[in-house]
Amino acid sequence: VQLVESGGGSVQTGGSLRLSCAASGFLEDEYAIGWFRQAPGKEREGILCFDTRYGFTYYRDSVKGRRTVDSNNAKIAVSLEMNNLGPEDTAVYSCAAIDDWGFSCRELKDNDYDYWGQGIQVTVSS
């Protein structure tokens, strides 16, 4: 499984960003793709996860944004759109995937995930 993030960078407070995670290499059709972030000095937190079994997305309550999903037979891209960003959104954003049998991603726990992208920096300046 390969996960590649794109779309990070620097924005000013109040701005928007769209991050995309391109995933490929799954052996089965049932898996989940999640977005996480880790701010300096803080623990990694889950933002959302898209479960392909149900076509459903679980969100953390505090998330400002939405997801879009584009898929074809070989690849899937899960994008995270964030609006009205503030300095507190500065972090390394990573996407991850899980495909274990019977998995659950609704708790947005990073230790449930088997595969990770390289991470991408988002910096919001005031």
Coordinates of N, CA and C in Angstrom, one line a residue:
V1 N 0.8 -1.2 0.0 CA 0.0 0.0 0.0 C 0.9 1.2 0.0
Q2 N 0.5 2.2 -0.9 CA 1.3 3.4 -0.9 C 0.3 4.6 -0.7
L3 N 0.8 5.5 0.1 CA 0.0 6.7 0.4 C 0.9 8.0 0.1
V4 N 0.4 8.9 -0.7 CA 1.1 10.1 -1.0 C 0.3 11.3 -0.8
E5 N 0.8 12.2 0.1 CA 0.0 13.4 0.4 C 0.5 14.5 -0.5
S6 N -0.4 15.5 -0.7 CA 0.0 16.6 -1.5 C -0.9 17.8 -1.1
G7 N -0.4 19.0 -1.4 CA -1.3 20.2 -1.2 C -0.9 21.0 0.0
G8 N 0.1 20.7 0.8 CA 0.4 21.5 2.0 C 1.0 22.8 1.6
G9 N 1.4 23.5 2.7 CA 2.1 24.8 2.4 C 1.7 25.8 3.5
S10 N 1.9 27.1 3.2 CA 1.7 28.2 4.1 C 0.5 29.0 3.7
V11 N -0.3 29.4 4.6 CA -1.4 30.2 4.4 C -1.6 31.2 5.5
Q12 N -2.3 32.3 5.3 CA -2.6 33.2 6.4 C -3.9 32.8 7.1
T13 N -4.0 33.3 8.3 CA -5.2 33.1 9.1 C -6.4 33.4 8.3
G14 N -7.4 32.5 8.4 CA -8.6 32.7 7.6 C -8.6 32.1 6.2
G15 N -7.5 31.6 5.8 CA -7.3 31.0 4.5 C -7.8 29.6 4.5
S16 N -7.7 29.0 3.3 CA -8.1 27.6 3.1 C -7.0 26.8 2.4
L17 N -7.1 25.5 2.6 CA -6.2 24.6 2.0 C -6.9 23.3 1.7
R18 N -6.5 22.7 0.6 CA -7.0 21.3 0.3 C -5.8 20.4 0.2
L19 N -5.9 19.4 1.1 CA -4.8 18.3 1.1 C -5.4 17.1 0.4
S20 N -4.6 16.4 -0.3 CA -5.0 15.2 -1.0 C -4.1 14.0 -0.6
C21 N -4.8 12.9 -0.4 CA -4.0 11.6 -0.2 C -4.4 10.7 -1.3
A22 N -3.4 10.3 -2.1 CA -3.5 9.3 -3.1 C -3.1 8.0 -2.6
A23 N -4.0 7.0 -2.6 CA -3.7 5.7 -2.1 C -3.8 4.6 -3.2
S24 N -2.9 3.7 -3.1 CA -3.0 2.6 -4.1 C -2.3 1.3 -3.5
G25 N -2.6 0.2 -4.1 CA -1.9 -1.0 -3.7 C -2.7 -1.9 -2.8
F26 N -4.0 -1.6 -2.5 CA -4.8 -2.4 -1.7 C -5.2 -3.8 -2.4
L27 N -5.1 -4.8 -1.6 CA -5.4 -6.2 -2.2 C -6.9 -6.4 -2.1
E28 N -7.6 -5.8 -1.2 CA -9.1 -5.9 -1.1 C -9.8 -4.6 -1.3
D29 N -11.1 -4.6 -1.4 CA -11.9 -3.4 -1.6 C -12.3 -2.8 -0.3
E30 N -12.1 -3.5 0.8 CA -12.5 -2.9 2.1 C -11.3 -2.4 2.9
Y31 N -11.3 -1.1 3.1 CA -10.3 -0.5 3.9 C -10.8 0.9 4.3
A32 N -10.0 1.6 5.0 CA -10.3 3.0 5.4 C -9.1 3.8 5.3
I33 N -9.3 5.1 4.9 CA -8.2 6.0 4.8 C -8.5 7.2 5.8
G34 N -7.6 7.5 6.6 CA -7.7 8.6 7.6 C -6.8 9.7 7.4
W35 N -7.1 10.8 7.9 CA -6.2 12.0 8.0 C -6.0 12.3 9.4
F36 N -4.7 12.6 9.7 CA -4.2 12.9 11.1 C -3.4 14.1 11.0
R37 N -3.2 14.7 12.2 CA -2.2 15.8 12.2 C -1.5 15.8 13.6
Q38 N -0.3 16.4 13.6 CA 0.5 16.5 14.8 C 1.1 17.9 14.8
A39 N 0.6 18.7 15.8 CA 1.2 20.0 16.0 C 2.4 19.9 16.9
P40 N 3.3 20.9 16.8 CA 4.5 20.9 17.6 C 4.2 20.7 19.1
G41 N 4.9 19.7 19.7 CA 4.7 19.5 21.1 C 3.4 18.9 21.5
K42 N 2.6 18.4 20.6 CA 1.3 17.8 20.9 C 1.3 16.4 20.3
E43 N 0.3 15.6 20.8 CA 0.1 14.3 20.3 C -0.6 14.3 19.0
R44 N -0.4 13.3 18.2 CA -1.1 13.2 16.9 C -2.6 13.0 17.2
E45 N -3.4 13.7 16.4 CA -4.9 13.5 16.5 C -5.5 13.2 15.2
G46 N -6.6 12.4 15.3 CA -7.3 12.1 14.1 C -8.2 13.2 13.6
I47 N -8.4 13.3 12.3 CA -9.3 14.4 11.8 C -10.5 13.7 11.2
L48 N -10.3 12.8 10.3 CA -11.4 12.1 9.7 C -10.9 10.7 9.2
C49 N -11.9 9.8 9.0 CA -11.6 8.6 8.3 C -12.7 8.2 7.3
F50 N -12.4 7.8 6.2 CA -13.3 7.4 5.2 C -13.3 5.9 5.1
D51 N -14.5 5.2 5.4 CA -14.6 3.8 5.4 C -15.2 3.4 4.1
T52 N -14.4 2.6 3.2 CA -14.9 2.2 1.9 C -16.1 1.2 2.0
R53 N -16.2 0.5 3.1 CA -17.3 -0.5 3.2 C -18.6 0.2 3.2
Y54 N -18.7 1.3 3.7 CA -20.0 2.0 3.8 C -20.1 3.3 3.1
G55 N -19.0 3.7 2.5 CA -18.9 5.0 1.9 C -19.2 6.1 2.9
F56 N -18.8 6.0 4.1 CA -19.1 6.9 5.2 C -17.8 7.5 5.7
T57 N -17.9 8.7 6.1 CA -16.8 9.4 6.7 C -17.1 9.8 8.2
Y58 N -16.2 9.5 9.0 CA -16.2 9.9 10.5 C -15.3 11.1 10.6
Y59 N -15.9 12.1 11.4 CA -15.1 13.3 11.6 C -14.9 13.5 13.1
R60 N -13.8 14.2 13.4 CA -13.6 14.7 14.7 C -14.5 16.0 14.8
D61 N -15.1 16.2 16.0 CA -16.1 17.2 16.1 C -15.5 18.6 15.8
S62 N -14.2 18.8 16.1 CA -13.6 20.1 15.9 C -13.1 20.4 14.5
V63 N -13.3 19.4 13.6 CA -12.7 19.6 12.3 C -13.5 20.7 11.5
K64 N -12.7 21.6 10.9 CA -13.3 22.6 10.1 C -13.0 22.2 8.7
G65 N -13.9 21.7 8.0 CA -13.6 21.3 6.6 C -14.5 20.1 6.2
R66 N -14.1 19.6 5.0 CA -14.9 18.4 4.5 C -14.0 17.6 3.7
R67 N -14.5 16.4 3.3 CA -13.7 15.6 2.5 C -14.3 15.3 1.2
T68 N -13.5 15.1 0.2 CA -14.0 14.6 -1.1 C -13.3 13.3 -1.4
V69 N -13.9 12.4 -2.2 CA -13.3 11.2 -2.5 C -13.4 11.0 -4.0
D70 N -12.3 10.7 -4.6 CA -12.3 10.4 -6.0 C -11.7 9.0 -6.2
S71 N -12.3 8.1 -6.8 CA -11.8 6.7 -6.9 C -12.0 6.2 -8.3
N72 N -11.0 5.3 -8.6 CA -11.2 4.5 -9.8 C -10.8 3.0 -9.4
N73 N -10.6 2.2 -10.4 CA -10.4 0.8 -10.0 C -9.1 0.6 -9.3
A74 N -8.1 1.4 -9.6 CA -6.8 1.1 -9.0 C -6.4 2.1 -7.9
K75 N -6.9 3.3 -7.9 CA -6.5 4.2 -6.9 C -7.6 5.0 -6.3
I76 N -7.4 5.5 -5.1 CA -8.4 6.3 -4.5 C -7.7 7.5 -3.9
A77 N -8.4 8.7 -4.0 CA -7.8 9.9 -3.4 C -8.8 10.4 -2.4
V78 N -8.4 10.7 -1.2 CA -9.3 11.3 -0.2 C -8.7 12.6 0.2
S79 N -9.4 13.7 -0.1 CA -9.0 15.0 0.1 C -9.6 15.6 1.3
L80 N -8.9 16.4 2.0 CA -9.3 17.1 3.2 C -9.3 18.6 2.8
E81 N -10.4 19.2 2.9 CA -10.5 20.7 2.6 C -10.7 21.4 3.9
M82 N -9.9 22.3 4.2 CA -9.9 23.0 5.5 C -10.1 24.5 5.2
N83 N -11.1 25.1 5.9 CA -11.4 26.5 5.7 C -11.2 27.3 7.0
N84 N -11.1 28.6 6.9 CA -11.0 29.5 8.0 C -9.9 29.0 9.0
L85 N -8.7 28.8 8.4 CA -7.6 28.2 9.2 C -7.1 29.3 10.2
G86 N -6.6 28.8 11.3 CA -5.9 29.6 12.3 C -4.6 29.0 12.6
P87 N -3.8 29.8 13.4 CA -2.4 29.3 13.8 C -2.5 27.9 14.5
E88 N -3.6 27.7 15.2 CA -3.7 26.4 15.9 C -3.8 25.2 14.9
D89 N -4.0 25.4 13.6 CA -4.0 24.4 12.7 C -2.7 24.1 12.1
T90 N -1.7 24.8 12.5 CA -0.3 24.5 12.0 C 0.1 23.1 12.5
A91 N 0.5 22.3 11.6 CA 0.9 20.9 12.0 C 1.4 20.1 10.8
V92 N 1.9 19.0 11.1 CA 2.2 18.0 10.0 C 1.0 17.1 9.8
Y93 N 0.5 17.1 8.6 CA -0.7 16.4 8.3 C -0.3 15.1 7.6
S94 N -0.9 14.0 8.0 CA -0.5 12.7 7.4 C -1.8 11.9 7.1
C95 N -1.7 11.2 6.0 CA -2.8 10.2 5.8 C -2.4 8.8 6.1
A96 N -3.3 8.0 6.4 CA -3.0 6.6 6.8 C -4.1 5.7 6.3
A97 N -3.8 4.4 6.3 CA -4.8 3.4 5.8 C -4.8 2.2 6.7
I98 N -5.9 1.6 6.8 CA -6.1 0.3 7.5 C -6.9 -0.6 6.7
D99 N -6.5 -1.9 6.7 CA -7.2 -2.9 5.9 C -7.3 -4.2 6.6
D100 N -7.1 -4.2 7.9 CA -7.3 -5.4 8.7 C -8.7 -5.9 8.6
W101 N -8.9 -7.2 8.7 CA -10.2 -7.8 8.7 C -11.0 -7.3 9.9
G102 N -12.2 -6.8 9.7 CA -13.1 -6.4 10.8 C -12.6 -5.1 11.4
F103 N -11.9 -4.3 10.7 CA -11.4 -3.0 11.3 C -12.5 -2.1 11.6
S104 N -12.2 -1.1 12.5 CA -13.1 0.0 12.8 C -12.2 1.3 12.8
C105 N -12.6 2.3 12.1 CA -11.8 3.5 12.1 C -12.6 4.7 12.8
R106 N -13.8 4.5 13.3 CA -14.6 5.6 13.9 C -14.0 6.2 15.1
E107 N -13.1 5.6 15.8 CA -12.4 6.2 17.0 C -11.3 7.1 16.6
L108 N -10.9 7.1 15.3 CA -9.8 7.9 14.9 C -8.5 7.8 15.7
K109 N -8.2 6.5 16.0 CA -7.0 6.3 16.8 C -5.8 5.9 15.8
D110 N -4.7 6.6 16.0 CA -3.6 6.4 15.0 C -3.0 5.0 15.1
N111 N -3.0 4.4 16.3 CA -2.4 3.1 16.4 C -3.2 1.9 15.8
D112 N -4.4 2.3 15.2 CA -5.2 1.3 14.5 C -4.7 1.1 13.1
Y113 N -3.9 2.1 12.6 CA -3.6 2.1 11.2 C -2.3 1.4 10.9
D114 N -2.2 0.8 9.7 CA -1.1 0.0 9.3 C -0.1 0.7 8.3
Y115 N -0.6 1.6 7.6 CA 0.2 2.3 6.5 C 0.1 3.8 6.7
W116 N 1.2 4.4 6.4 CA 1.3 5.9 6.6 C 2.0 6.6 5.4
G117 N 1.5 7.8 5.1 CA 2.2 8.6 4.2 C 3.4 9.3 4.8
Q118 N 4.1 10.1 4.1 CA 5.3 10.7 4.6 C 5.0 11.9 5.4
G119 N 3.8 12.4 5.3 CA 3.4 13.7 6.1 C 3.7 14.9 5.3
I120 N 2.9 15.9 5.5 CA 3.1 17.2 4.8 C 2.8 18.4 5.8
Q121 N 3.6 19.4 5.6 CA 3.6 20.5 6.6 C 2.5 21.5 6.1
V122 N 1.7 21.9 7.1 CA 0.8 23.1 6.9 C 1.1 24.1 8.0
T123 N 1.4 25.3 7.5 CA 1.7 26.4 8.4 C 0.8 27.6 8.2
V124 N 0.1 28.0 9.3 CA -0.9 29.1 9.2 C -0.3 30.2 10.0
S125 N -0.1 31.3 9.4 CA 0.5 32.5 10.0 C -0.6 33.6 10.3
S126 N -0.3 34.3 11.4 CA -1.3 35.3 11.8 C -1.0 36.6 11.1

